Amino acid sequence: SKVIFYSQQTEANTQKALEIADGPSLTDFLMIRIDSPEFQTICKTEDMQHYPQVLPEDIASLIYTSGTTGIPKGVQLTHRNFCSDANAVITAKIVTPSDHLISVLPLHHTYPFICFLISLFLGITTTFTPSLKGPELVQTIREKEVTILVGVPQLLELVRNGIFNKIRQLPGFLSKSLLSIIKVCGHLRQTTGFNIGKVVFKSVHKSL
């Protein structure tokens, strides 16, 4: 890496990280703050002659796995890796240029980064939520008229837990009744294919 982009919020942590890291010193990097005039100039330039040629098989990213299912390792991904995945989703017409994407996952993970690439390829508006708090997430989705939420099971579990926590806070009889109705709705959907939950819990579906 030759350039580090940072914000006012991350400036102190960025410098601290470089100072304690083994290897290059601060002088070996070009430090550019994203709210500086220098950054604005870079974004507006049309002079491409200073950019190196990039080939499909060139390494685009080095992502380290967490080691959940094995020993942590660095995974090398090429430009072709990223673009082929993005093109596959576009070809399947899962998303369209008229969609509006909300991104809540960190872009240094492969999955959300590919989704972000798709939004760039199709010119889709992407909104970044200020936090993962349920009310702020729902408010952002409503205000921006979001059509696609890029998430993972853990995020969906947070939403689910939020709904169930509200139910459990209701008076005892009402809480138990609603939880029983949810079980009945789930059973009917699995056995018959009919989802009466959309009618019974219309207000919950509307909020989502």
mmCIF file of C-alpha atoms in Angstrom:
data_model
loop_
_atom_site.group_PDB
_atom_site.id
_atom_site.type_symbol
_atom_site.label_atom_id
_atom_site.label_comp_id
_atom_site.label_asym_id
_atom_site.label_seq_id
_atom_site.Cartn_x
_atom_site.Cartn_y
_atom_site.Cartn_z
ATOM 1 C CA SER A 1 0.000 0.000 0.000
ATOM 2 C CA LYS A 2 1.187 3.483 -0.892
ATOM 3 C CA VAL A 3 -1.711 5.701 0.164
ATOM 4 C CA ILE A 4 -3.819 5.807 3.316
ATOM 5 C CA PHE A 5 -7.193 7.570 3.232
ATOM 6 C CA TYR A 6 -8.529 8.627 6.616
ATOM 7 C CA SER A 7 -11.086 10.922 8.193
ATOM 8 C CA GLN A 8 -10.904 13.389 11.056
ATOM 9 C CA GLN A 9 -12.546 10.746 13.236
ATOM 10 C CA THR A 10 -9.959 8.060 12.414
ATOM 11 C CA GLU A 11 -6.843 10.258 12.181
ATOM 12 C CA ALA A 12 -5.525 9.551 15.697
ATOM 13 C CA ASN A 13 -6.076 5.792 15.436
ATOM 14 C CA THR A 14 -4.497 5.675 11.980
ATOM 15 C CA GLN A 15 -1.306 7.368 13.131
ATOM 16 C CA LYS A 16 -1.161 5.277 16.308
ATOM 17 C CA ALA A 17 -1.547 2.050 14.321
ATOM 18 C CA LEU A 18 1.287 2.982 11.969
ATOM 19 C CA GLU A 19 3.567 3.992 14.828
ATOM 20 C CA ILE A 20 3.230 0.662 16.647
ATOM 21 C CA ALA A 21 3.245 -1.520 13.515
ATOM 22 C CA ASP A 22 6.450 -3.262 12.461
ATOM 23 C CA GLY A 23 7.764 -2.125 9.101
ATOM 24 C CA PRO A 24 7.211 1.115 7.160
ATOM 25 C CA SER A 25 7.182 4.410 8.989
ATOM 26 C CA LEU A 26 4.694 7.217 8.502
ATOM 27 C CA THR A 27 6.928 8.849 5.894
ATOM 28 C CA ASP A 28 6.576 5.840 3.575
ATOM 29 C CA PHE A 29 2.880 6.480 3.021
ATOM 30 C CA LEU A 30 0.944 9.253 1.332
ATOM 31 C CA MET A 31 -1.618 10.307 3.936
ATOM 32 C CA ILE A 32 -4.781 11.897 2.527
ATOM 33 C CA ARG A 33 -7.719 13.054 4.610
ATOM 34 C CA ILE A 34 -11.025 12.490 2.808
ATOM 35 C CA ASP A 35 -12.415 15.932 3.688
ATOM 36 C CA SER A 36 -9.344 17.755 2.358
ATOM 37 C CA PRO A 37 -9.077 19.762 -0.908
ATOM 38 C CA GLU A 38 -6.417 17.276 -2.024
ATOM 39 C CA PHE A 39 -8.921 14.420 -1.896
ATOM 40 C CA GLN A 40 -11.502 16.424 -3.842
ATOM 41 C CA THR A 41 -8.899 17.093 -6.538
ATOM 42 C CA ILE A 42 -8.120 13.368 -6.827
ATOM 43 C CA CYS A 43 -11.804 12.503 -7.193
ATOM 44 C CA LYS A 44 -12.361 15.037 -9.975
ATOM 45 C CA THR A 45 -9.242 14.353 -12.054
ATOM 46 C CA GLU A 46 -9.726 12.941 -15.553
ATOM 47 C CA ASP A 47 -6.026 12.361 -16.161
ATOM 48 C CA MET A 48 -5.609 8.577 -16.202
ATOM 49 C CA GLN A 49 -2.004 8.441 -17.359
ATOM 50 C CA HIS A 50 -0.697 8.332 -13.795
ATOM 51 C CA TYR A 51 -2.675 5.220 -12.952
ATOM 52 C CA PRO A 52 -0.935 1.864 -13.464
ATOM 53 C CA GLN A 53 -2.356 -0.667 -15.909
ATOM 54 C CA VAL A 54 -4.518 -3.230 -14.136
ATOM 55 C CA LEU A 55 -5.016 -6.737 -15.508
ATOM 56 C CA PRO A 56 -7.885 -9.109 -14.609
ATOM 57 C CA GLU A 57 -5.492 -11.573 -12.956
ATOM 58 C CA ASP A 58 -3.766 -8.931 -10.811
ATOM 59 C CA ILE A 59 -4.322 -9.240 -7.056
ATOM 60 C CA ALA A 60 -7.011 -6.767 -6.025
ATOM 61 C CA SER A 61 -7.365 -7.631 -2.358
ATOM 62 C CA LEU A 62 -5.793 -9.604 0.450
ATOM 63 C CA ILE A 63 -8.421 -10.558 3.027
ATOM 64 C CA TYR A 64 -7.612 -12.458 6.196
ATOM 65 C CA THR A 65 -10.097 -15.080 7.369
ATOM 66 C CA SER A 66 -11.084 -15.155 11.028
ATOM 67 C CA GLY A 67 -10.100 -18.793 11.431
ATOM 68 C CA THR A 68 -13.571 -19.878 12.558
ATOM 69 C CA THR A 69 -13.377 -23.124 10.590
ATOM 70 C CA GLY A 70 -9.588 -23.489 10.434
ATOM 71 C CA ILE A 71 -6.260 -21.711 10.703
ATOM 72 C CA PRO A 72 -6.499 -17.981 9.784
ATOM 73 C CA LYS A 73 -5.092 -17.347 6.322
ATOM 74 C CA GLY A 74 -4.685 -14.568 3.816
ATOM 75 C CA VAL A 75 -6.948 -15.012 0.783
ATOM 76 C CA GLN A 76 -5.757 -13.447 -2.470
ATOM 77 C CA LEU A 77 -8.584 -12.247 -4.704
ATOM 78 C CA THR A 78 -8.078 -10.888 -8.209
ATOM 79 C CA HIS A 79 -10.016 -8.239 -10.089
ATOM 80 C CA ARG A 80 -11.541 -11.068 -12.130
ATOM 81 C CA ASN A 81 -12.733 -12.781 -8.923
ATOM 82 C CA PHE A 82 -14.652 -9.722 -7.796
ATOM 83 C CA CYS A 83 -15.997 -8.729 -11.208
ATOM 84 C CA SER A 84 -17.149 -12.231 -12.175
ATOM 85 C CA ASP A 85 -19.208 -12.525 -8.988
ATOM 86 C CA ALA A 86 -20.686 -9.069 -9.506
ATOM 87 C CA ASN A 87 -21.501 -9.804 -13.159
ATOM 88 C CA ALA A 88 -23.185 -13.091 -12.195
ATOM 89 C CA VAL A 89 -25.608 -11.259 -9.893
ATOM 90 C CA ILE A 90 -26.275 -8.615 -12.556
ATOM 91 C CA THR A 91 -26.852 -11.263 -15.244
ATOM 92 C CA ALA A 92 -29.349 -13.041 -12.965
ATOM 93 C CA LYS A 93 -31.217 -9.699 -12.703
ATOM 94 C CA ILE A 94 -31.403 -9.934 -8.924
ATOM 95 C CA VAL A 95 -30.833 -6.182 -8.814
ATOM 96 C CA THR A 96 -31.737 -3.391 -11.239
ATOM 97 C CA PRO A 97 -30.552 0.223 -11.703
ATOM 98 C CA SER A 98 -33.799 1.422 -10.090
ATOM 99 C CA ASP A 99 -32.983 -0.291 -6.777
ATOM 100 C CA HIS A 100 -31.693 1.522 -3.693
ATOM 101 C CA LEU A 101 -29.122 -0.327 -1.592
ATOM 102 C CA ILE A 102 -28.441 0.105 2.110
ATOM 103 C CA SER A 103 -25.054 -1.111 3.324
ATOM 104 C CA VAL A 104 -24.538 -2.038 6.964
ATOM 105 C CA LEU A 105 -21.645 -4.496 6.646
ATOM 106 C CA PRO A 106 -17.944 -3.513 6.617
ATOM 107 C CA LEU A 107 -16.554 -3.146 3.090
ATOM 108 C CA HIS A 108 -13.338 -4.984 3.980
ATOM 109 C CA HIS A 109 -15.422 -8.177 3.864
ATOM 110 C CA THR A 110 -15.791 -9.841 0.456
ATOM 111 C CA TYR A 111 -19.583 -10.172 0.421
ATOM 112 C CA PRO A 112 -20.528 -6.535 1.119
ATOM 113 C CA PHE A 113 -17.687 -5.299 -1.094
ATOM 114 C CA ILE A 114 -19.017 -7.257 -4.087
ATOM 115 C CA CYS A 115 -22.490 -5.860 -3.390
ATOM 116 C CA PHE A 116 -20.949 -2.388 -3.364
ATOM 117 C CA LEU A 117 -19.241 -3.130 -6.716
ATOM 118 C CA ILE A 118 -22.608 -4.136 -8.173
ATOM 119 C CA SER A 119 -24.067 -0.807 -7.109
ATOM 120 C CA LEU A 120 -21.181 0.977 -8.862
ATOM 121 C CA PHE A 121 -21.565 -1.091 -12.048
ATOM 122 C CA LEU A 122 -25.312 -0.405 -12.267
ATOM 123 C CA GLY A 123 -25.265 3.134 -10.905
ATOM 124 C CA ILE A 124 -27.405 2.153 -7.907
ATOM 125 C CA THR A 125 -27.721 4.637 -5.053
ATOM 126 C CA THR A 126 -26.100 3.262 -1.893
ATOM 127 C CA THR A 127 -26.881 4.529 1.600
ATOM 128 C CA PHE A 128 -24.674 3.867 4.631
ATOM 129 C CA THR A 129 -26.594 3.648 7.885
ATOM 130 C CA PRO A 130 -25.224 5.617 10.862
ATOM 131 C CA SER A 131 -25.442 2.552 13.133
ATOM 132 C CA LEU A 132 -26.865 -0.949 13.505
ATOM 133 C CA LYS A 133 -29.486 0.180 16.022
ATOM 134 C CA GLY A 134 -32.913 -1.051 14.971
ATOM 135 C CA PRO A 135 -34.781 2.289 15.075
ATOM 136 C CA GLU A 136 -32.071 4.115 13.084
ATOM 137 C CA LEU A 137 -31.884 1.291 10.549
ATOM 138 C CA VAL A 138 -35.655 1.222 10.009
ATOM 139 C CA GLN A 139 -35.830 5.030 9.842
ATOM 140 C CA THR A 140 -33.083 5.141 7.207
ATOM 141 C CA ILE A 141 -34.788 2.428 5.130
ATOM 142 C CA ARG A 142 -38.054 4.396 5.224
ATOM 143 C CA GLU A 143 -36.594 7.832 4.521
ATOM 144 C CA LYS A 144 -34.381 6.676 1.654
ATOM 145 C CA GLU A 145 -36.965 4.249 0.240
ATOM 146 C CA VAL A 146 -34.436 1.412 0.314
ATOM 147 C CA THR A 147 -35.261 -1.705 -1.717
ATOM 148 C CA ILE A 148 -32.248 -3.919 -0.903
ATOM 149 C CA LEU A 149 -30.687 -4.618 2.489
ATOM 150 C CA VAL A 150 -27.346 -6.409 2.318
ATOM 151 C CA GLY A 151 -27.192 -8.433 5.501
ATOM 152 C CA VAL A 152 -26.052 -11.621 7.181
ATOM 153 C CA PRO A 153 -27.924 -14.038 9.489
ATOM 154 C CA GLN A 154 -26.637 -12.240 12.579
ATOM 155 C CA LEU A 155 -28.181 -8.969 11.388
ATOM 156 C CA LEU A 156 -31.525 -10.652 10.745
ATOM 157 C CA GLU A 157 -31.299 -12.199 14.197
ATOM 158 C CA LEU A 158 -30.874 -8.721 15.720
ATOM 159 C CA VAL A 159 -34.072 -7.584 13.967
ATOM 160 C CA ARG A 160 -35.894 -10.752 15.065
ATOM 161 C CA ASN A 161 -34.712 -10.398 18.671
ATOM 162 C CA GLY A 162 -35.867 -6.791 18.705
ATOM 163 C CA ILE A 163 -39.381 -7.852 17.688
ATOM 164 C CA PHE A 164 -39.520 -10.688 20.214
ATOM 165 C CA ASN A 165 -38.182 -8.488 23.027
ATOM 166 C CA LYS A 166 -41.044 -6.051 22.442
ATOM 167 C CA ILE A 167 -43.538 -8.926 22.574
ATOM 168 C CA ARG A 168 -42.068 -10.252 25.827
ATOM 169 C CA GLN A 169 -42.399 -6.803 27.418
ATOM 170 C CA LEU A 170 -46.177 -6.919 26.955
ATOM 171 C CA PRO A 171 -48.447 -8.033 29.845
ATOM 172 C CA GLY A 172 -48.124 -11.774 30.576
ATOM 173 C CA PHE A 173 -51.305 -13.072 28.938
ATOM 174 C CA LEU A 174 -50.915 -10.949 25.815
ATOM 175 C CA SER A 175 -47.239 -11.873 25.452
ATOM 176 C CA LYS A 176 -47.916 -15.617 25.726
ATOM 177 C CA SER A 177 -50.822 -15.368 23.298
ATOM 178 C CA LEU A 178 -48.772 -13.629 20.627
ATOM 179 C CA LEU A 179 -45.885 -16.096 20.974
ATOM 180 C CA SER A 180 -48.366 -18.970 20.576
ATOM 181 C CA ILE A 181 -49.910 -17.347 17.495
ATOM 182 C CA ILE A 182 -46.411 -16.993 15.968
ATOM 183 C CA LYS A 183 -45.834 -20.728 16.432
ATOM 184 C CA VAL A 184 -49.192 -21.535 14.819
ATOM 185 C CA CYS A 185 -48.454 -19.235 11.869
ATOM 186 C CA GLY A 186 -45.051 -20.850 11.390
ATOM 187 C CA HIS A 187 -46.527 -24.348 11.513
ATOM 188 C CA LEU A 188 -49.238 -23.509 8.966
ATOM 189 C CA ARG A 189 -46.709 -21.941 6.626
ATOM 190 C CA GLN A 190 -44.476 -25.027 6.748
ATOM 191 C CA THR A 191 -47.328 -27.505 6.267
ATOM 192 C CA THR A 192 -49.620 -25.649 3.858
ATOM 193 C CA GLY A 193 -47.492 -22.921 2.296
ATOM 194 C CA PHE A 194 -49.917 -20.211 3.390
ATOM 195 C CA ASN A 195 -48.370 -17.320 5.307
ATOM 196 C CA ILE A 196 -51.215 -15.939 7.433
ATOM 197 C CA GLY A 197 -48.608 -14.166 9.539
ATOM 198 C CA LYS A 198 -48.619 -11.322 6.989
ATOM 199 C CA VAL A 199 -52.244 -10.671 7.929
ATOM 200 C CA VAL A 200 -52.054 -11.367 11.660
ATOM 201 C CA PHE A 201 -48.876 -9.328 12.113
ATOM 202 C CA LYS A 202 -49.582 -6.713 9.479
ATOM 203 C CA SER A 203 -48.273 -3.867 11.638
ATOM 204 C CA VAL A 204 -44.902 -5.613 12.126
ATOM 205 C CA HIS A 205 -44.552 -6.283 8.393
ATOM 206 C CA LYS A 206 -45.486 -2.669 7.639
ATOM 207 C CA SER A 207 -42.748 -1.372 9.942
ATOM 208 C CA LEU A 208 -40.223 -3.461 7.977
#
